[in-house]
């Protein structure tokens, strides 16, 4: 009995905080998270687990599905690379230079987050179609964008555009200019300073933005399907294939492809989280 | 330094070392603006240009047409249900995560952000697997006479899923930064939990809260993939605005499709303007990467 008071005291120390409402707030959070997100998502894997292994492999890695993964992953890789290069350029110009209309440009970078994907899809198609503003300029050169895999990349560049700009911009803004001055006083040229001093500094942010843009492009549906042409095996992305299987009531086929895409998305999420941890550790060092 | 303010304020102007040569500035700015013009400005102009291609009369009639109005109503309804629910969730989650320390906090934050990494199509698929013809909850909903899929509840559920993290992810870092001193002081003075929440915590984070609601609403009204899977595309009944755009477009009714799309583009522009104003208010820049 004499042990009781210190024990209770210990428990109080271990309680998560002094403010009221922890229990109900956490309880509601977990309940809502479970009902809206976790239980429905778990359904995909439950359905997959109910399939025979050969059946799953046949559906998840059929030639048509493999072609769709190739386009989704390949297109996302190319688009994220374009976004990484252009994103650093845009961030550099927005942080370092002054020009008229800069505030508007600064706000406009987020347009792909705000513009509904279906609207972006039909607008890009109108521009890049053979009779569109840019499509008609490219047609004489024998270059077709809309209704080809190239169109898929264009739409993916659009949806992924803000990520690298928004991750690199704050790092570039906080960049210690003294380091650049030191490099200069040691005889480095502008190009050398960029490659040897600035680029290593923004690299973690750039890679985080790259991974975010890749993940977004990989799952993108709305802006891609209008411009893609959607030819099976040629310009058919994996999310579209899921919808086609669903429309044919092939739930197992749709689920098999979805589980492959979900695993890829989770791996990317882990990668992005570790990139962000790396960034923080660099920032604090 | 301020007493000798004869230099311009930009660090690059004070330190000539950091200045790129004028030709490089012009070239890089030109390249960046060309890229943004090509990918941001041109699509936006195309939407409004195509919408008005057949004249103002055709534009107005495409918007006041009954099916279009029904789509507008359904979009507003879905957002009016999904945004407040996710707002309440966001406040509860931020209260638990930002004001208390407990094991598994980091994991919980990752789980809350999970819907952002899921393809919109899969966000719709998960509800088809639950409530569809062979779904594992289908017997329950059928015996209750509830129609979830290809009806408004399915659209609301899909919208809830894709907009799930927006408010929470804005509030958690903000409330963490503000600590618990003011709340503890209020508690000492005898304020109840609800009173602390409504009189201290929420007023302190009001701009961040508004920011999260703004982004949540934009996504709720613009969502296409997830809603497309669960809606069934019944004209006048289960079509949201983005789905109505798709149907009109696939019928080669381009002017009407772009007319409805221009309403959504207008919403995006208002969202961006309000977002910039809020960022200026909060004194931070580009906090969001989604």
Coordinates of C-alpha atoms in Angstrom, one line a residue:
Chain A
X1 CA 0.0 0.0 0.0
X2 CA 2.8 2.4 0.8
X3 CA 4.0 1.9 -2.8
X4 CA 0.8 3.4 -4.2
X5 CA 1.4 7.2 -4.1
X6 CA 4.7 7.2 -6.0
X7 CA 3.2 4.9 -8.6
X8 CA 0.3 7.2 -9.2
X9 CA 2.7 10.1 -9.4
X10 CA 4.7 8.2 -12.0
X11 CA 1.6 7.6 -14.1
X12 CA 0.7 11.3 -14.0
X13 CA 4.1 12.1 -15.3
X14 CA 3.6 9.7 -18.2
X15 CA 0.2 11.1 -19.1
X16 CA 0.6 12.8 -22.5
X17 CA -0.1 16.4 -21.4
X18 CA -2.0 18.5 -18.9
X19 CA -4.7 19.9 -21.2
X20 CA -8.1 18.3 -21.3
X21 CA -9.7 16.4 -24.2
X22 CA -6.8 14.1 -25.2
X23 CA -8.9 11.0 -25.0
X24 CA -11.9 12.2 -27.0
X25 CA -9.8 14.0 -29.6
X26 CA -7.5 11.0 -30.2
X27 CA -10.5 8.6 -30.1
X28 CA -12.4 10.6 -32.7
X29 CA -9.2 10.9 -34.9
X30 CA -8.6 7.2 -34.9
X31 CA -12.2 6.3 -35.5
X32 CA -12.6 8.7 -38.4
X33 CA -9.2 7.7 -39.9
X34 CA -10.1 4.0 -39.6
X35 CA -13.6 4.4 -41.1
X36 CA -12.7 6.7 -44.0
X37 CA -9.1 5.7 -44.9
X38 CA -7.7 2.6 -43.2
X39 CA -10.5 0.1 -43.4
X40 CA -11.4 0.9 -47.1
X41 CA -7.8 0.8 -48.1
X42 CA -7.3 -2.5 -46.3
X43 CA -10.1 -3.9 -48.5
X44 CA -7.8 -3.8 -51.5
X45 CA -5.3 -6.1 -49.8
X46 CA -8.0 -8.3 -48.4
X47 CA -9.4 -8.8 -51.8
X48 CA -5.9 -9.5 -53.2
X49 CA -5.2 -12.0 -50.4
X50 CA -8.4 -13.8 -51.4
X51 CA -7.0 -14.5 -54.9
X52 CA -5.0 -17.5 -55.8
X53 CA -1.3 -16.6 -56.4
X54 CA -1.2 -17.6 -60.1
X55 CA -4.5 -15.8 -60.7
X56 CA -3.1 -12.7 -59.1
X57 CA 0.1 -12.8 -61.1
X58 CA -1.8 -13.4 -64.3
X59 CA -4.1 -10.4 -63.7
X60 CA -1.5 -8.0 -62.2
X61 CA 1.2 -8.7 -64.8
X62 CA -0.7 -9.5 -68.0
X63 CA 1.0 -8.0 -71.1
X64 CA -1.6 -5.2 -71.2
X65 CA -1.0 -4.4 -67.5
X66 CA 2.8 -4.5 -68.1
X67 CA 2.5 -2.0 -70.9
X68 CA 0.4 0.2 -68.7
X69 CA 3.0 0.1 -65.9
X70 CA 5.7 0.9 -68.4
X71 CA 3.9 4.0 -69.6
X72 CA 2.8 5.1 -66.1
X73 CA 6.3 4.6 -64.5
X74 CA 8.3 5.7 -67.6
X75 CA 6.1 8.8 -68.2
X76 CA 6.3 9.8 -64.6
X77 CA 10.0 9.4 -64.6
X78 CA 10.5 11.6 -67.6
X79 CA 8.0 14.2 -66.4
X80 CA 9.5 14.3 -62.9
X81 CA 13.0 14.8 -64.4
X82 CA 11.7 17.7 -66.6
X83 CA 10.0 19.1 -63.5
X84 CA 13.2 18.8 -61.4
X85 CA 15.3 20.8 -63.9
X86 CA 12.6 23.4 -64.7
X87 CA 11.6 23.6 -61.0
X88 CA 15.1 24.5 -59.9
X89 CA 15.3 27.1 -62.7
X90 CA 11.9 28.6 -61.7
X91 CA 12.8 28.6 -58.0
X92 CA 16.2 30.3 -58.8
X93 CA 14.6 33.0 -60.9
X94 CA 11.8 33.6 -58.3
X95 CA 14.3 33.8 -55.3
X96 CA 17.3 35.6 -56.9
X97 CA 15.9 38.0 -59.6
X98 CA 13.4 40.7 -59.7
X99 CA 11.1 41.3 -62.7
X100 CA 7.7 42.9 -63.3
X101 CA 4.8 40.6 -62.5
X102 CA 6.8 38.4 -60.1
X103 CA 4.1 38.3 -57.5
X104 CA 1.6 36.9 -60.1
X105 CA 4.1 34.3 -61.3
X106 CA 4.8 33.3 -57.7
X107 CA 1.1 32.7 -57.1
X108 CA 0.5 31.1 -60.5
X109 CA 3.0 28.3 -59.8
X110 CA 0.4 26.6 -57.6
X111 CA -2.2 26.5 -60.4
X112 CA -1.9 22.8 -61.0
X113 CA -2.9 22.2 -57.4
X114 CA -6.0 24.4 -57.7
X115 CA -7.1 23.6 -61.2
X116 CA -9.4 20.6 -61.4
X117 CA -7.6 17.8 -63.3
X118 CA -10.3 17.3 -65.9
X119 CA -10.1 21.0 -66.8
X120 CA -6.4 20.8 -67.2
X121 CA -6.8 17.7 -69.3
X122 CA -9.2 19.2 -71.9
X123 CA -7.2 22.4 -72.0
X124 CA -3.9 20.7 -72.7
X125 CA -5.6 18.5 -75.3
X126 CA -7.0 21.6 -77.0
X127 CA -3.6 23.2 -77.2
X128 CA -1.6 20.1 -78.3
X129 CA -4.2 18.5 -80.7
X130 CA -3.1 18.6 -84.3
X131 CA -5.3 21.7 -84.9
X132 CA -4.4 23.3 -81.6
X133 CA -2.2 26.3 -80.9
X134 CA 1.0 24.4 -80.3
X135 CA -0.1 21.1 -82.0
X136 CA -0.5 22.9 -85.4
X137 CA 3.1 24.3 -85.0
X138 CA 4.5 20.9 -84.3
X139 CA 2.5 19.0 -86.9
X140 CA 4.6 20.2 -89.9
X141 CA 7.7 18.9 -88.1
X142 CA 6.0 15.5 -87.9
X143 CA 5.7 15.7 -84.1
X144 CA 2.4 14.5 -82.6
X145 CA 1.8 15.2 -78.9
X146 CA -1.9 14.7 -78.2
X147 CA -3.1 11.1 -78.4
X148 CA 0.4 9.7 -78.1
X149 CA 2.6 8.7 -75.1
X150 CA 4.2 12.2 -75.5
X151 CA 0.9 13.7 -74.5
X152 CA 0.9 11.6 -71.3
X153 CA 4.2 13.2 -70.4
X154 CA 2.9 16.7 -71.1
X155 CA 0.0 16.2 -68.7
X156 CA 2.3 14.7 -66.1
X157 CA 4.6 17.7 -66.3
X158 CA 1.6 19.9 -65.7
X159 CA 0.4 18.2 -62.5
X160 CA 3.9 17.8 -61.1
X161 CA 5.1 21.3 -61.8
X162 CA 4.7 23.0 -58.4
X163 CA 6.4 20.3 -56.3
X164 CA 10.1 21.0 -57.0
X165 CA 9.6 24.8 -57.1
X166 CA 7.9 24.7 -53.7
X167 CA 10.5 22.4 -52.0
X168 CA 13.6 24.1 -53.5
X169 CA 12.4 27.7 -53.1
X170 CA 12.6 28.0 -49.2
X171 CA 16.0 26.3 -49.1
X172 CA 17.3 28.7 -51.8
X173 CA 15.9 31.6 -49.9
X174 CA 17.6 30.6 -46.6
X175 CA 20.8 29.8 -48.4
X176 CA 23.8 31.4 -46.6
X177 CA 25.2 33.9 -49.1
X178 CA 28.4 33.9 -47.1
X179 CA 29.2 30.5 -48.4
X180 CA 29.0 31.8 -52.0
X181 CA 31.1 34.8 -51.1
X182 CA 33.7 32.5 -49.5
X183 CA 33.8 30.4 -52.7
X184 CA 34.1 33.5 -54.8
X185 CA 37.0 34.8 -52.7
X186 CA 38.7 31.5 -53.1
X187 CA 38.6 32.0 -56.9
X188 CA 35.5 30.0 -57.9
X189 CA 33.5 31.2 -61.0
X190 CA 29.7 31.5 -61.1
X191 CA 29.3 28.2 -62.8
X192 CA 31.7 26.4 -60.3
X193 CA 29.8 28.0 -57.4
X194 CA 26.5 26.7 -58.7
X195 CA 27.7 23.2 -59.3
X196 CA 30.0 22.8 -56.2
X197 CA 28.2 25.0 -53.6
X198 CA 24.6 25.7 -54.4
X199 CA 23.5 22.5 -56.0
X200 CA 24.7 20.2 -53.2
X201 CA 22.9 22.5 -50.8
X202 CA 19.5 22.3 -52.6
X203 CA 19.9 18.6 -53.6
X204 CA 17.9 17.0 -50.8
X205 CA 15.0 19.5 -51.4
X206 CA 15.3 18.9 -55.1
X207 CA 15.1 15.1 -54.7
X208 CA 12.1 15.4 -52.3
X209 CA 10.3 17.5 -54.9
X210 CA 11.3 15.0 -57.6
X211 CA 9.9 12.1 -55.6
X212 CA 6.7 14.0 -54.9
X213 CA 6.2 15.0 -58.5
X214 CA 6.9 11.3 -59.6
X215 CA 4.4 10.0 -57.1
X216 CA 1.7 12.4 -58.2
X217 CA 2.3 11.7 -61.9
X218 CA 2.2 8.0 -61.3
X219 CA -1.3 8.0 -59.9
X220 CA -2.6 10.9 -62.1
X221 CA -5.8 10.1 -64.0
X222 CA -8.0 13.2 -64.8
X223 CA -5.5 15.3 -66.8
X224 CA -3.9 12.4 -68.6
X225 CA -6.9 10.5 -70.0
X226 CA -8.1 13.3 -72.3
X227 CA -4.7 13.8 -74.0
X228 CA -3.5 10.2 -74.0
X229 CA -5.5 8.6 -76.7
X230 CA -5.9 5.6 -74.5
X231 CA -4.8 2.9 -76.9
X232 CA -4.3 -0.4 -75.1
X233 CA -0.6 -1.3 -74.9
X234 CA 0.5 2.1 -76.3
X235 CA -1.0 5.1 -74.5
X236 CA -3.0 3.5 -71.8
X237 CA -2.0 4.4 -68.2
X238 CA -2.4 2.0 -65.3
X239 CA -5.1 4.0 -63.4
X240 CA -7.2 3.9 -66.6
X241 CA -6.7 0.2 -66.9
X242 CA -8.1 -0.2 -63.4
X243 CA -11.3 1.8 -64.5
X244 CA -11.6 -0.3 -67.7
X245 CA -11.5 -3.5 -65.7
X246 CA -14.1 -2.2 -63.2
X247 CA -16.4 -1.2 -66.1
X248 CA -16.2 -4.8 -67.3
X249 CA -17.0 -6.0 -63.7
X250 CA -13.6 -7.6 -63.5
X251 CA -13.1 -6.6 -59.8
X252 CA -10.3 -9.0 -59.3
X253 CA -8.3 -7.7 -62.2
X254 CA -8.8 -4.1 -61.1
X255 CA -7.8 -4.9 -57.6
X256 CA -4.7 -6.8 -58.6
X257 CA -3.4 -3.8 -60.6
X258 CA -4.5 -1.4 -57.8
X259 CA -2.5 -3.4 -55.3
X260 CA 0.6 -3.2 -57.4
X261 CA 0.1 0.6 -57.7
X262 CA -0.6 0.9 -54.0
X263 CA 2.6 -0.9 -53.0
X264 CA 4.6 1.4 -55.4
X265 CA 2.9 4.4 -53.8
X266 CA 3.7 3.2 -50.2
X267 CA 7.4 2.6 -51.2
X268 CA 7.5 6.1 -52.6
X269 CA 5.9 7.5 -49.4
X270 CA 8.7 5.8 -47.3
X271 CA 11.3 7.2 -49.7
X272 CA 9.9 10.7 -49.4
X273 CA 9.7 10.5 -45.6
X274 CA 13.3 9.4 -45.4
X275 CA 14.4 12.2 -47.9
X276 CA 12.6 14.7 -45.6
X277 CA 14.3 13.3 -42.5
X278 CA 17.7 13.6 -44.4
X279 CA 16.8 17.3 -45.2
X280 CA 16.0 18.0 -41.6
X281 CA 19.2 16.5 -40.3
X282 CA 21.2 18.5 -42.9
X283 CA 19.3 21.6 -41.9
X284 CA 20.1 21.2 -38.2
X285 CA 23.7 20.2 -38.7
Chain B
X1 CA 23.2 49.3 -41.2
X2 CA 19.8 50.9 -41.4
X3 CA 21.2 54.4 -40.5
X4 CA 23.4 54.1 -43.6
X5 CA 20.6 53.1 -46.0
X6 CA 22.1 54.2 -49.2
X7 CA 22.2 50.7 -50.7
X8 CA 19.2 48.9 -52.3
X9 CA 17.8 46.2 -50.1
X10 CA 18.3 43.1 -52.1
X11 CA 21.4 41.1 -50.9
X12 CA 22.4 40.5 -54.5
X13 CA 22.7 44.3 -55.0
X14 CA 24.7 44.8 -51.8
X15 CA 27.1 42.0 -52.7
X16 CA 28.1 42.2 -56.3
X17 CA 29.7 38.7 -56.0
X18 CA 26.2 37.1 -56.0
X19 CA 25.0 38.9 -59.0
X20 CA 24.7 36.9 -62.2
X21 CA 25.7 38.8 -65.4
X22 CA 22.8 40.7 -67.0
X23 CA 22.7 38.3 -70.0
X24 CA 22.4 35.3 -67.7
X25 CA 19.6 37.0 -65.7
X26 CA 17.6 37.8 -68.9
X27 CA 18.2 34.3 -70.3
X28 CA 17.2 32.4 -67.2
X29 CA 14.2 34.6 -66.5
X30 CA 13.1 34.2 -70.1
X31 CA 13.5 30.4 -70.0
X32 CA 11.6 30.1 -66.7
X33 CA 8.8 32.4 -67.9
X34 CA 8.6 30.6 -71.2
X35 CA 8.2 27.2 -69.4
X36 CA 5.5 28.6 -67.0
X37 CA 3.8 30.4 -69.9
X38 CA 3.7 27.2 -71.9
X39 CA 2.4 25.0 -69.1
X40 CA 0.3 27.3 -66.9
X41 CA -0.7 30.4 -68.8
X42 CA -1.6 28.8 -72.1
X43 CA -4.0 26.1 -70.7
X44 CA -5.8 28.8 -68.7
X45 CA -6.2 31.0 -71.7
X46 CA -7.3 28.0 -73.8
X47 CA -10.1 27.2 -71.3
X48 CA -11.7 30.7 -71.5
X49 CA -10.9 31.1 -75.2
X50 CA -12.7 27.8 -76.1
X51 CA -15.5 28.5 -73.7
X52 CA -16.4 31.7 -75.6
X53 CA -15.6 30.3 -79.0
X54 CA -19.2 30.1 -80.0
X55 CA -20.2 33.4 -78.4
X56 CA -21.6 34.6 -75.2
X57 CA -25.1 33.2 -75.9
X58 CA -23.8 29.6 -76.3
X59 CA -21.7 30.1 -73.1
X60 CA -24.6 31.2 -71.0
X61 CA -27.0 28.5 -72.3
X62 CA -24.4 25.8 -71.6
X63 CA -24.2 26.9 -68.0
X64 CA -27.9 27.4 -67.3
X65 CA -28.9 24.1 -69.0
X66 CA -30.7 21.9 -66.4
X67 CA -28.0 19.1 -66.4
X68 CA -25.3 21.6 -65.8
X69 CA -27.1 23.2 -63.0
X70 CA -27.7 19.8 -61.4
X71 CA -24.0 19.2 -61.7
X72 CA -23.2 22.5 -60.0
X73 CA -25.7 21.7 -57.2
X74 CA -24.2 18.2 -56.6
X75 CA -20.7 19.6 -56.5
X76 CA -21.7 22.3 -54.0
X77 CA -23.5 19.6 -51.9
X78 CA -20.6 17.2 -51.9
X79 CA -18.2 20.0 -50.8
X80 CA -20.7 21.3 -48.2
X81 CA -20.7 17.9 -46.5
X82 CA -17.1 16.8 -47.0
X83 CA -15.3 20.1 -46.1
X84 CA -17.0 20.6 -42.6
X85 CA -16.5 16.9 -41.7
X86 CA -12.8 17.1 -42.6
X87 CA -12.6 20.4 -40.8
X88 CA -13.9 18.9 -37.5
X89 CA -11.5 15.9 -38.0
X90 CA -8.6 18.3 -38.7
X91 CA -9.2 20.2 -35.5
X92 CA -9.6 17.0 -33.4
X93 CA -6.5 15.4 -34.9
X94 CA -4.4 18.6 -34.5
X95 CA -5.5 19.0 -30.9
X96 CA -4.5 15.4 -30.1
X97 CA -1.2 15.4 -32.1
X98 CA 0.0 19.0 -31.5
X99 CA -0.9 19.6 -27.9
X100 CA 0.1 16.1 -26.5
X101 CA 3.1 13.8 -26.6
X102 CA 2.4 10.1 -27.1
X103 CA 4.1 7.1 -28.7
X104 CA 3.1 6.6 -32.4
X105 CA 2.6 10.3 -33.1
X106 CA 4.8 10.2 -36.2
X107 CA 3.1 7.1 -37.5
X108 CA -0.3 8.8 -37.0
X109 CA 0.8 11.9 -39.0
X110 CA 1.9 9.6 -41.8
X111 CA -1.4 7.7 -41.8
X112 CA -3.3 11.0 -42.0
X113 CA -1.3 12.0 -45.1
X114 CA -1.8 8.6 -46.7
X115 CA -4.7 9.6 -49.0
X116 CA -2.3 12.1 -50.8
X117 CA -0.2 9.2 -52.1
X118 CA -3.0 7.1 -53.3
X119 CA -4.1 7.4 -56.9
X120 CA -7.5 9.0 -57.2
X121 CA -8.8 6.0 -59.1
X122 CA -7.8 3.7 -56.3
X123 CA -9.5 6.1 -53.8
X124 CA -12.7 5.4 -55.7
X125 CA -12.0 1.7 -56.2
X126 CA -11.8 1.1 -52.4
X127 CA -15.5 2.1 -52.0
X128 CA -16.5 0.0 -54.9
X129 CA -14.9 -3.0 -53.2
X130 CA -16.9 -2.1 -50.1
X131 CA -20.3 -1.3 -51.4
X132 CA -20.3 -2.7 -55.0
X133 CA -22.3 -5.7 -56.2
X134 CA -19.7 -8.2 -54.7
X135 CA -18.6 -5.8 -52.0
X136 CA -18.2 -7.0 -48.4
X137 CA -20.6 -4.4 -47.0
X138 CA -23.1 -4.9 -49.8
X139 CA -25.4 -7.3 -47.8
X140 CA -25.6 -4.7 -44.9
X141 CA -26.4 -1.7 -47.1
X142 CA -28.9 -3.8 -49.2
X143 CA -30.8 -5.0 -46.1
X144 CA -31.0 -1.4 -44.9
X145 CA -32.1 -0.2 -48.4
X146 CA -29.2 2.2 -48.7
X147 CA -27.8 3.1 -52.1
X148 CA -24.2 4.1 -51.6
X149 CA -22.6 3.5 -55.0
X150 CA -23.7 5.4 -58.1
X151 CA -25.5 7.7 -55.7
X152 CA -24.7 10.8 -53.6
X153 CA -23.3 9.0 -50.5
X154 CA -20.6 7.3 -52.7
X155 CA -19.6 10.7 -54.2
X156 CA -19.4 12.2 -50.7
X157 CA -17.3 9.3 -49.4
X158 CA -14.8 9.5 -52.3
X159 CA -14.6 13.3 -51.8
X160 CA -14.0 12.8 -48.0
X161 CA -11.2 10.4 -48.8
X162 CA -9.3 12.6 -51.3
X163 CA -9.6 15.8 -49.2
X164 CA -9.0 14.0 -45.9
X165 CA -5.5 15.4 -44.9
X166 CA -5.9 19.1 -46.0
X167 CA -7.0 20.8 -42.8
X168 CA -5.1 18.5 -40.4
X169 CA -1.8 18.9 -42.2
X170 CA -2.1 22.8 -42.0
X171 CA -3.1 22.8 -38.4
X172 CA -0.7 20.3 -36.8
X173 CA 2.6 22.2 -37.4
X174 CA 0.9 25.5 -36.7
X175 CA -0.6 24.4 -33.3
X176 CA 2.6 22.7 -32.4
X177 CA 4.5 25.9 -33.0
X178 CA 2.2 27.8 -30.7
X179 CA 2.7 25.5 -27.7
X180 CA 0.4 25.1 -24.8
X181 CA 1.2 28.1 -22.6
X182 CA -1.9 30.1 -23.3
X183 CA -4.1 27.0 -23.0
X184 CA -2.6 26.1 -19.7
X185 CA -3.0 29.7 -18.4
X186 CA -6.7 29.5 -19.4
X187 CA -7.0 26.2 -17.6
X188 CA -5.6 27.7 -14.4
X189 CA -8.2 30.4 -14.6
X190 CA -10.9 27.7 -14.7
X191 CA -11.8 27.6 -18.4
X192 CA -13.3 24.4 -19.7
X193 CA -11.8 22.4 -22.6
X194 CA -14.4 23.6 -25.1
X195 CA -13.9 27.2 -24.0
X196 CA -10.1 26.9 -24.4
X197 CA -10.6 25.5 -27.9
X198 CA -13.0 28.1 -29.1
X199 CA -11.6 31.2 -27.4
X200 CA -7.9 30.6 -27.5
X201 CA -6.6 27.7 -29.7
X202 CA -8.9 28.3 -32.8
X203 CA -8.5 32.1 -32.9
X204 CA -4.8 31.6 -32.7
X205 CA -4.7 29.4 -35.8
X206 CA -7.6 31.0 -37.7
X207 CA -5.6 31.9 -40.9
X208 CA -4.0 28.5 -41.1
X209 CA -7.4 27.0 -40.6
X210 CA -8.9 29.1 -43.4
X211 CA -5.9 28.1 -45.6
X212 CA -6.6 24.4 -45.0
X213 CA -10.3 24.8 -45.7
X214 CA -9.6 26.7 -48.9
X215 CA -7.4 24.0 -50.3
X216 CA -9.8 21.3 -49.1
X217 CA -12.7 23.0 -50.8
X218 CA -10.8 23.5 -54.1
X219 CA -10.0 19.8 -54.2
X220 CA -13.5 18.7 -53.1
X221 CA -15.1 20.7 -55.9
X222 CA -12.5 19.7 -58.5
X223 CA -12.0 16.0 -57.8
X224 CA -12.4 13.9 -60.9
X225 CA -10.8 10.4 -60.8
X226 CA -12.2 9.2 -57.4
X227 CA -15.7 10.5 -58.0
X228 CA -15.7 9.2 -61.6
X229 CA -15.3 5.6 -60.3
X230 CA -18.2 5.8 -57.8
X231 CA -20.6 8.1 -59.6
X232 CA -22.0 5.9 -62.4
X233 CA -22.3 9.0 -64.5
X234 CA -26.0 9.4 -64.4
X235 CA -26.8 12.7 -66.0
X236 CA -28.7 15.2 -63.8
X237 CA -28.4 12.8 -60.8
X238 CA -24.8 11.7 -60.0
X239 CA -22.8 14.1 -62.2
X240 CA -20.5 16.6 -60.5
X241 CA -19.1 19.5 -62.5
X242 CA -15.8 17.8 -63.5
X243 CA -17.8 14.7 -64.6
X244 CA -20.2 16.9 -66.6
X245 CA -17.2 18.5 -68.4
X246 CA -16.0 15.0 -69.3
X247 CA -19.4 13.9 -70.7
X248 CA -19.9 17.1 -72.8
X249 CA -16.3 16.7 -74.1
X250 CA -16.8 13.1 -75.1
X251 CA -19.9 14.1 -76.9
X252 CA -17.8 16.6 -78.9
X253 CA -19.7 19.4 -77.4
X254 CA -16.5 21.3 -76.8
X255 CA -17.9 24.8 -76.3
X256 CA -20.3 23.6 -73.6
X257 CA -17.5 21.5 -72.0
X258 CA -15.2 24.4 -71.8
X259 CA -18.0 26.7 -70.6
X260 CA -18.5 24.5 -67.5
X261 CA -14.8 24.0 -67.2
X262 CA -14.4 27.8 -67.1
X263 CA -16.5 27.9 -63.9
X264 CA -14.0 25.5 -62.3
X265 CA -11.1 27.5 -63.7
X266 CA -12.6 30.6 -62.2
X267 CA -12.8 28.8 -58.8
X268 CA -9.1 27.8 -59.2
X269 CA -8.2 31.5 -59.8
X270 CA -10.2 32.7 -56.8
X271 CA -8.6 29.9 -54.7
X272 CA -5.1 31.0 -55.8
X273 CA -5.8 34.7 -55.1
X274 CA -7.2 33.9 -51.6
X275 CA -4.3 31.5 -51.0
X276 CA -1.8 34.3 -51.8
X277 CA -3.6 36.7 -49.5
X278 CA -3.6 34.2 -46.7
X279 CA 0.1 33.4 -47.1
X280 CA 0.8 37.1 -46.9
X281 CA -1.3 37.4 -43.8
X282 CA 0.4 34.4 -42.2
X283 CA 3.8 35.8 -43.2
X284 CA 5.0 32.5 -44.6
X285 CA 5.6 31.4 -48.2
X286 CA 4.7 28.2 -50.1
X287 CA 4.1 26.1 -47.0
X288 CA 2.1 23.6 -48.8
X289 CA 3.5 21.0 -51.2
X290 CA 0.2 19.4 -52.2

